[in-house]
JSON list of C-alpha atoms in Angstrom, two decimals:
[
{"chain": "A", "resi": 784, "resn": "MET", "atom": "CA", "xyz": [0.00, 0.00, 0.00]},
{"chain": "A", "resi": 785, "resn": "ALA", "atom": "CA", "xyz": [2.88, 2.33, -0.81]},
{"chain": "A", "resi": 786, "resn": "ALA", "atom": "CA", "xyz": [2.16, 5.96, -1.62]},
{"chain": "A", "resi": 787, "resn": "ARG", "atom": "CA", "xyz": [1.31, 6.55, -5.27]},
{"chain": "A", "resi": 788, "resn": "ASP", "atom": "CA", "xyz": [3.67, 9.18, -6.65]},
{"chain": "A", "resi": 789, "resn": "ASP", "atom": "CA", "xyz": [1.14, 10.13, -9.34]},
{"chain": "A", "resi": 790, "resn": "ALA", "atom": "CA", "xyz": [-1.64, 10.77, -6.80]},
{"chain": "A", "resi": 791, "resn": "ARG", "atom": "CA", "xyz": [-2.80, 14.37, -6.69]},
{"chain": "A", "resi": 792, "resn": "LEU", "atom": "CA", "xyz": [-2.89, 16.03, -3.31]},
{"chain": "A", "resi": 793, "resn": "LEU", "atom": "CA", "xyz": [-4.94, 19.04, -2.33]},
{"chain": "A", "resi": 794, "resn": "ILE", "atom": "CA", "xyz": [-2.59, 21.82, -1.22]},
{"chain": "A", "resi": 795, "resn": "GLY", "atom": "CA", "xyz": [-4.67, 24.97, -1.53]},
{"chain": "A", "resi": 796, "resn": "LYS", "atom": "CA", "xyz": [-7.61, 26.84, -2.92]},
{"chain": "A", "resi": 797, "resn": "ILE", "atom": "CA", "xyz": [-8.22, 30.06, -4.83]},
{"chain": "A", "resi": 798, "resn": "VAL", "atom": "CA", "xyz": [-10.43, 32.20, -2.61]},
{"chain": "A", "resi": 799, "resn": "GLY", "atom": "CA", "xyz": [-10.52, 35.69, -4.10]},
{"chain": "A", "resi": 800, "resn": "LEU", "atom": "CA", "xyz": [-9.12, 38.37, -6.37]},
{"chain": "A", "resi": 801, "resn": "PHE", "atom": "CA", "xyz": [-6.21, 40.72, -5.81]},
{"chain": "A", "resi": 802, "resn": "GLY", "atom": "CA", "xyz": [-5.98, 43.77, -8.03]},
{"chain": "A", "resi": 803, "resn": "VAL", "atom": "CA", "xyz": [-6.84, 43.99, -11.72]},
{"chain": "A", "resi": 804, "resn": "ASP", "atom": "CA", "xyz": [-3.89, 42.19, -13.35]},
{"chain": "A", "resi": 805, "resn": "GLY", "atom": "CA", "xyz": [-5.03, 38.58, -12.82]},
{"chain": "A", "resi": 806, "resn": "TRP", "atom": "CA", "xyz": [-3.65, 38.02, -9.33]},
{"chain": "A", "resi": 807, "resn": "VAL", "atom": "CA", "xyz": [-5.65, 35.76, -6.98]},
{"chain": "A", "resi": 808, "resn": "LYS", "atom": "CA", "xyz": [-5.81, 35.29, -3.22]},
{"chain": "A", "resi": 809, "resn": "LEU", "atom": "CA", "xyz": [-4.96, 31.81, -1.98]},
{"chain": "A", "resi": 810, "resn": "GLU", "atom": "CA", "xyz": [-5.74, 29.64, 0.99]},
{"chain": "A", "resi": 811, "resn": "SER", "atom": "CA", "xyz": [-2.67, 27.43, 1.42]},
{"chain": "A", "resi": 812, "resn": "TYR", "atom": "CA", "xyz": [-2.65, 24.12, 3.27]},
{"chain": "A", "resi": 813, "resn": "ALA", "atom": "CA", "xyz": [1.16, 23.96, 3.16]},
{"chain": "A", "resi": 814, "resn": "GLU", "atom": "CA", "xyz": [3.15, 24.60, 6.31]},
{"chain": "A", "resi": 815, "resn": "PRO", "atom": "CA", "xyz": [4.40, 27.27, 6.29]},
{"chain": "A", "resi": 816, "resn": "ARG", "atom": "CA", "xyz": [1.72, 28.57, 3.96]},
{"chain": "A", "resi": 817, "resn": "GLU", "atom": "CA", "xyz": [4.11, 30.17, 1.43]},
{"chain": "A", "resi": 818, "resn": "ARG", "atom": "CA", "xyz": [5.72, 26.76, 0.80]},
{"chain": "A", "resi": 819, "resn": "ILE", "atom": "CA", "xyz": [2.90, 26.20, -1.71]},
{"chain": "A", "resi": 820, "resn": "PHE", "atom": "CA", "xyz": [5.02, 28.15, -4.23]},
{"chain": "A", "resi": 821, "resn": "LYS", "atom": "CA", "xyz": [7.83, 25.55, -4.06]},
{"chain": "A", "resi": 822, "resn": "TYR", "atom": "CA", "xyz": [5.69, 22.78, -5.60]},
{"chain": "A", "resi": 823, "resn": "ARG", "atom": "CA", "xyz": [5.33, 22.32, -9.36]},
{"chain": "A", "resi": 824, "resn": "PRO", "atom": "CA", "xyz": [3.23, 21.77, -11.35]},
{"chain": "A", "resi": 825, "resn": "TRP", "atom": "CA", "xyz": [-0.10, 22.96, -9.97]},
{"chain": "A", "resi": 826, "resn": "PHE", "atom": "CA", "xyz": [-3.31, 21.32, -11.15]},
{"chain": "A", "resi": 827, "resn": "VAL", "atom": "CA", "xyz": [-6.11, 23.87, -10.72]},
{"chain": "A", "resi": 828, "resn": "GLY", "atom": "CA", "xyz": [-9.74, 22.82, -11.05]},
{"chain": "A", "resi": 829, "resn": "GLY", "atom": "CA", "xyz": [-12.88, 21.58, -9.36]},
{"chain": "A", "resi": 830, "resn": "ALA", "atom": "CA", "xyz": [-12.99, 19.21, -6.41]},
{"chain": "A", "resi": 831, "resn": "ASP", "atom": "CA", "xyz": [-13.49, 16.25, -8.74]},
{"chain": "A", "resi": 832, "resn": "GLY", "atom": "CA", "xyz": [-10.71, 17.36, -11.13]},
{"chain": "A", "resi": 833, "resn": "ALA", "atom": "CA", "xyz": [-13.26, 18.82, -13.54]},
{"chain": "A", "resi": 834, "resn": "GLY", "atom": "CA", "xyz": [-11.93, 21.59, -15.76]},
{"chain": "A", "resi": 835, "resn": "GLU", "atom": "CA", "xyz": [-8.43, 21.04, -14.46]},
{"chain": "A", "resi": 836, "resn": "ILE", "atom": "CA", "xyz": [-5.64, 23.23, -15.86]},
{"chain": "A", "resi": 837, "resn": "GLU", "atom": "CA", "xyz": [-1.95, 22.45, -15.35]},
{"chain": "A", "resi": 838, "resn": "PHE", "atom": "CA", "xyz": [0.33, 25.36, -14.46]},
{"chain": "A", "resi": 839, "resn": "GLU", "atom": "CA", "xyz": [4.10, 24.77, -14.57]},
{"chain": "A", "resi": 840, "resn": "SER", "atom": "CA", "xyz": [4.85, 27.97, -12.69]},
{"chain": "A", "resi": 841, "resn": "ALA", "atom": "CA", "xyz": [3.19, 30.63, -10.60]},
{"chain": "A", "resi": 842, "resn": "GLN", "atom": "CA", "xyz": [4.39, 33.89, -9.17]},
{"chain": "A", "resi": 843, "resn": "GLY", "atom": "CA", "xyz": [3.47, 34.38, -5.55]},
{"chain": "A", "resi": 844, "resn": "ARG", "atom": "CA", "xyz": [4.13, 36.25, -2.37]},
{"chain": "A", "resi": 845, "resn": "VAL", "atom": "CA", "xyz": [2.90, 37.01, 1.10]},
{"chain": "A", "resi": 846, "resn": "GLN", "atom": "CA", "xyz": [0.56, 39.99, 0.96]},
{"chain": "A", "resi": 847, "resn": "GLY", "atom": "CA", "xyz": [-0.52, 41.37, 4.32]},
{"chain": "A", "resi": 848, "resn": "LYS", "atom": "CA", "xyz": [-2.11, 38.52, 6.29]},
{"chain": "A", "resi": 849, "resn": "GLY", "atom": "CA", "xyz": [-2.61, 36.35, 3.19]},
{"chain": "A", "resi": 850, "resn": "ILE", "atom": "CA", "xyz": [-0.83, 35.09, 0.12]},
{"chain": "A", "resi": 851, "resn": "VAL", "atom": "CA", "xyz": [-1.43, 35.96, -3.51]},
{"chain": "A", "resi": 852, "resn": "ALA", "atom": "CA", "xyz": [-0.44, 34.37, -6.81]},
{"chain": "A", "resi": 853, "resn": "ARG", "atom": "CA", "xyz": [-0.43, 35.05, -10.51]},
{"chain": "A", "resi": 854, "resn": "LEU", "atom": "CA", "xyz": [-0.81, 32.12, -12.87]},
{"chain": "A", "resi": 855, "resn": "PRO", "atom": "CA", "xyz": [0.61, 32.06, -16.40]},
{"chain": "A", "resi": 856, "resn": "GLY", "atom": "CA", "xyz": [-1.99, 33.09, -18.99]},
{"chain": "A", "resi": 857, "resn": "ILE", "atom": "CA", "xyz": [-4.31, 34.66, -16.42]},
{"chain": "A", "resi": 858, "resn": "GLU", "atom": "CA", "xyz": [-3.83, 38.29, -17.35]},
{"chain": "A", "resi": 859, "resn": "ASP", "atom": "CA", "xyz": [-6.88, 40.15, -16.04]},
{"chain": "A", "resi": 860, "resn": "ARG", "atom": "CA", "xyz": [-9.45, 40.26, -13.29]},
{"chain": "A", "resi": 861, "resn": "ASP", "atom": "CA", "xyz": [-12.16, 38.51, -15.34]},
{"chain": "A", "resi": 862, "resn": "ALA", "atom": "CA", "xyz": [-9.92, 35.52, -16.11]},
{"chain": "A", "resi": 863, "resn": "ALA", "atom": "CA", "xyz": [-8.89, 35.35, -12.46]},
{"chain": "A", "resi": 864, "resn": "ALA", "atom": "CA", "xyz": [-12.52, 35.56, -11.28]},
{"chain": "A", "resi": 865, "resn": "ALA", "atom": "CA", "xyz": [-13.31, 32.36, -13.18]},
{"chain": "A", "resi": 866, "resn": "LEU", "atom": "CA", "xyz": [-10.84, 30.53, -10.91]},
{"chain": "A", "resi": 867, "resn": "ILE", "atom": "CA", "xyz": [-12.39, 31.51, -7.57]},
{"chain": "A", "resi": 868, "resn": "GLY", "atom": "CA", "xyz": [-13.24, 28.36, -5.65]},
{"chain": "A", "resi": 869, "resn": "ALA", "atom": "CA", "xyz": [-10.86, 26.19, -7.69]},
{"chain": "A", "resi": 870, "resn": "GLU", "atom": "CA", "xyz": [-8.67, 23.76, -5.79]},
{"chain": "A", "resi": 871, "resn": "ILE", "atom": "CA", "xyz": [-4.91, 23.55, -6.22]},
{"chain": "A", "resi": 872, "resn": "ARG", "atom": "CA", "xyz": [-3.42, 20.06, -6.34]},
{"chain": "A", "resi": 873, "resn": "ILE", "atom": "CA", "xyz": [0.13, 18.79, -6.73]},
{"chain": "A", "resi": 874, "resn": "LEU", "atom": "CA", "xyz": [1.60, 15.38, -7.49]},
{"chain": "A", "resi": 875, "resn": "ARG", "atom": "CA", "xyz": [2.50, 13.26, -4.45]},
{"chain": "A", "resi": 876, "resn": "SER", "atom": "CA", "xyz": [5.98, 12.90, -5.97]},
{"chain": "A", "resi": 877, "resn": "ALA", "atom": "CA", "xyz": [6.54, 16.67, -5.55]},
{"chain": "A", "resi": 878, "resn": "LEU", "atom": "CA", "xyz": [6.71, 16.29, -1.77]},
{"chain": "A", "resi": 879, "resn": "PRO", "atom": "CA", "xyz": [10.03, 15.55, -0.09]},
{"chain": "A", "resi": 880, "resn": "LYS", "atom": "CA", "xyz": [10.45, 12.08, 1.32]},
{"chain": "A", "resi": 881, "resn": "PRO", "atom": "CA", "xyz": [9.35, 12.07, 4.98]},
{"chain": "A", "resi": 882, "resn": "ARG", "atom": "CA", "xyz": [11.99, 11.43, 7.63]},
{"chain": "A", "resi": 883, "resn": "ARG", "atom": "CA", "xyz": [11.97, 8.23, 9.64]},
{"chain": "A", "resi": 884, "resn": "GLY", "atom": "CA", "xyz": [8.98, 8.21, 11.97]},
{"chain": "A", "resi": 885, "resn": "GLU", "atom": "CA", "xyz": [7.21, 10.98, 10.05]},
{"chain": "A", "resi": 886, "resn": "PHE", "atom": "CA", "xyz": [4.22, 10.49, 7.78]},
{"chain": "A", "resi": 887, "resn": "TYR", "atom": "CA", "xyz": [2.12, 12.47, 5.36]},
{"chain": "A", "resi": 888, "resn": "TRP", "atom": "CA", "xyz": [-1.53, 12.30, 6.35]},
{"chain": "A", "resi": 889, "resn": "THR", "atom": "CA", "xyz": [-2.46, 11.27, 2.84]},
{"chain": "A", "resi": 890, "resn": "ASP", "atom": "CA", "xyz": [-0.29, 8.15, 3.22]},
{"chain": "A", "resi": 891, "resn": "LEU", "atom": "CA", "xyz": [-2.18, 7.13, 6.37]},
{"chain": "A", "resi": 892, "resn": "GLU", "atom": "CA", "xyz": [-5.69, 7.58, 5.00]},
{"chain": "A", "resi": 893, "resn": "GLY", "atom": "CA", "xyz": [-7.28, 4.22, 4.19]},
{"chain": "A", "resi": 894, "resn": "LEU", "atom": "CA", "xyz": [-4.97, 2.16, 6.42]},
{"chain": "A", "resi": 895, "resn": "ALA", "atom": "CA", "xyz": [-6.60, -0.41, 8.70]},
{"chain": "A", "resi": 896, "resn": "VAL", "atom": "CA", "xyz": [-6.56, 0.49, 12.40]},
{"chain": "A", "resi": 897, "resn": "VAL", "atom": "CA", "xyz": [-6.39, -2.23, 15.07]},
{"chain": "A", "resi": 898, "resn": "ASN", "atom": "CA", "xyz": [-5.70, -2.00, 18.76]},
{"chain": "A", "resi": 899, "resn": "THR", "atom": "CA", "xyz": [-3.02, -3.94, 20.64]},
{"chain": "A", "resi": 900, "resn": "GLN", "atom": "CA", "xyz": [-5.60, -6.66, 21.42]},
{"chain": "A", "resi": 901, "resn": "GLY", "atom": "CA", "xyz": [-6.23, -7.15, 17.69]},
{"chain": "A", "resi": 902, "resn": "ILE", "atom": "CA", "xyz": [-9.68, -5.53, 17.63]},
{"chain": "A", "resi": 903, "resn": "ALA", "atom": "CA", "xyz": [-10.36, -3.83, 14.29]},
{"chain": "A", "resi": 904, "resn": "PHE", "atom": "CA", "xyz": [-11.44, -0.18, 14.44]},
{"chain": "A", "resi": 905, "resn": "GLY", "atom": "CA", "xyz": [-11.96, 0.22, 10.70]},
{"chain": "A", "resi": 906, "resn": "LYS", "atom": "CA", "xyz": [-9.85, 2.41, 8.44]},
{"chain": "A", "resi": 907, "resn": "VAL", "atom": "CA", "xyz": [-8.30, 5.84, 8.77]},
{"chain": "A", "resi": 908, "resn": "SER", "atom": "CA", "xyz": [-10.95, 8.23, 7.49]},
{"chain": "A", "resi": 909, "resn": "HIS", "atom": "CA", "xyz": [-8.91, 11.39, 7.98]},
{"chain": "A", "resi": 910, "resn": "LEU", "atom": "CA", "xyz": [-6.70, 13.23, 10.43]},
{"chain": "A", "resi": 911, "resn": "PHE", "atom": "CA", "xyz": [-6.92, 16.71, 11.87]},
{"chain": "A", "resi": 912, "resn": "ALA", "atom": "CA", "xyz": [-4.67, 18.99, 13.88]},
{"chain": "A", "resi": 913, "resn": "THR", "atom": "CA", "xyz": [-5.34, 20.29, 17.35]},
{"chain": "A", "resi": 914, "resn": "GLY", "atom": "CA", "xyz": [-3.21, 22.57, 19.47]},
{"chain": "A", "resi": 915, "resn": "ALA", "atom": "CA", "xyz": [-1.74, 19.65, 21.37]},
{"chain": "A", "resi": 916, "resn": "ASN", "atom": "CA", "xyz": [-1.37, 16.91, 18.74]},
{"chain": "A", "resi": 917, "resn": "ASP", "atom": "CA", "xyz": [-2.82, 15.47, 15.56]},
{"chain": "A", "resi": 918, "resn": "VAL", "atom": "CA", "xyz": [-5.88, 13.22, 15.82]},
{"chain": "A", "resi": 919, "resn": "LEU", "atom": "CA", "xyz": [-6.48, 10.08, 13.74]},
{"chain": "A", "resi": 920, "resn": "VAL", "atom": "CA", "xyz": [-10.12, 9.31, 12.91]},
{"chain": "A", "resi": 921, "resn": "ALA", "atom": "CA", "xyz": [-10.83, 5.59, 12.41]},
{"chain": "A", "resi": 922, "resn": "ARG", "atom": "CA", "xyz": [-14.22, 4.74, 10.89]},
{"chain": "A", "resi": 923, "resn": "ASP", "atom": "CA", "xyz": [-15.64, 1.22, 10.78]},
{"chain": "A", "resi": 924, "resn": "GLU", "atom": "CA", "xyz": [-18.07, -0.24, 8.22]},
{"chain": "A", "resi": 925, "resn": "LYS", "atom": "CA", "xyz": [-21.05, 0.71, 10.41]},
{"chain": "A", "resi": 926, "resn": "GLY", "atom": "CA", "xyz": [-19.97, 4.36, 10.46]},
{"chain": "A", "resi": 927, "resn": "ARG", "atom": "CA", "xyz": [-18.70, 4.42, 14.05]},
{"chain": "A", "resi": 928, "resn": "GLU", "atom": "CA", "xyz": [-15.79, 6.79, 14.46]},
{"chain": "A", "resi": 929, "resn": "ARG", "atom": "CA", "xyz": [-13.01, 6.69, 17.01]},
{"chain": "A", "resi": 930, "resn": "MET", "atom": "CA", "xyz": [-10.78, 9.71, 17.48]},
{"chain": "A", "resi": 931, "resn": "ILE", "atom": "CA", "xyz": [-7.33, 8.66, 18.60]},
{"chain": "A", "resi": 932, "resn": "PRO", "atom": "CA", "xyz": [-4.53, 11.10, 19.47]},
{"chain": "A", "resi": 933, "resn": "PHE", "atom": "CA", "xyz": [-1.69, 10.53, 17.00]},
{"chain": "A", "resi": 934, "resn": "VAL", "atom": "CA", "xyz": [1.03, 10.34, 19.64]},
{"chain": "A", "resi": 935, "resn": "SER", "atom": "CA", "xyz": [3.73, 7.83, 18.73]},
{"chain": "A", "resi": 936, "resn": "GLY", "atom": "CA", "xyz": [4.74, 5.48, 21.51]},
{"chain": "A", "resi": 937, "resn": "GLN", "atom": "CA", "xyz": [1.82, 6.44, 23.72]},
{"chain": "A", "resi": 938, "resn": "PHE", "atom": "CA", "xyz": [-1.28, 5.74, 21.61]},
{"chain": "A", "resi": 939, "resn": "VAL", "atom": "CA", "xyz": [0.15, 4.91, 18.17]},
{"chain": "A", "resi": 940, "resn": "GLN", "atom": "CA", "xyz": [2.32, 1.84, 18.60]},
{"chain": "A", "resi": 941, "resn": "GLN", "atom": "CA", "xyz": [3.11, 0.97, 14.97]},
{"chain": "A", "resi": 942, "resn": "VAL", "atom": "CA", "xyz": [2.57, 2.42, 11.52]},
{"chain": "A", "resi": 943, "resn": "ASP", "atom": "CA", "xyz": [3.08, -0.05, 8.68]},
{"chain": "A", "resi": 944, "resn": "ILE", "atom": "CA", "xyz": [2.30, 1.77, 5.46]},
{"chain": "A", "resi": 945, "resn": "GLU", "atom": "CA", "xyz": [3.51, -1.11, 3.28]},
{"chain": "A", "resi": 946, "resn": "GLY", "atom": "CA", "xyz": [1.40, -3.58, 5.28]},
{"chain": "A", "resi": 947, "resn": "GLY", "atom": "CA", "xyz": [-1.58, -1.21, 5.32]},
{"chain": "A", "resi": 948, "resn": "LYS", "atom": "CA", "xyz": [-2.03, -1.17, 9.10]},
{"chain": "A", "resi": 949, "resn": "ILE", "atom": "CA", "xyz": [-1.73, 1.07, 12.16]},
{"chain": "A", "resi": 950, "resn": "VAL", "atom": "CA", "xyz": [-1.63, -0.49, 15.65]},
{"chain": "A", "resi": 951, "resn": "VAL", "atom": "CA", "xyz": [-2.93, 1.67, 18.49]},
{"chain": "A", "resi": 952, "resn": "ASP", "atom": "CA", "xyz": [-3.10, 1.34, 22.26]},
{"chain": "A", "resi": 953, "resn": "TRP", "atom": "CA", "xyz": [-6.74, 2.36, 22.59]},
{"chain": "A", "resi": 954, "resn": "ASP", "atom": "CA", "xyz": [-9.68, 0.87, 24.46]},
{"chain": "A", "resi": 955, "resn": "ALA", "atom": "CA", "xyz": [-12.22, -0.70, 22.10]},
{"chain": "A", "resi": 956, "resn": "GLU", "atom": "CA", "xyz": [-15.07, 0.65, 24.24]},
{"chain": "A", "resi": 957, "resn": "PHE", "atom": "CA", "xyz": [-13.91, 4.26, 24.03]}
]
């Protein structure tokens, strides 16, 4: 169940206009947010990939409390307005290889989750960040969700991406 290098990952969204020369405001999911400009190419389109356009380069910068970008061929405000709401995706292969013990959330989604007693909790639905730690959400076939703090060594005992499984120290009744 190795990561697919050709998978497209959501990294941002076009949320508004900036000026009259085709610049757009972005919401970036990269950390730090301006890292979005380091990834190439961008695939810009709808949530389902509809109307997707590939951009090999983009100008961008921090602007006040946000970030803005200008895409090749988008030369005026009207052309930019047509992109509002579009998602920005990159190829999985554009990301640097994670260090030992680190994981991209996208690589964990879909893995089976079992506790140390061998009880199946379903599959990783998604993860989310909190102020203290990330949280893994395991959903079983009946729709029951368990939210497990993603704390290695304490709650997350083993992550086997190749084997498609995460072992957690978590009570099945919780």
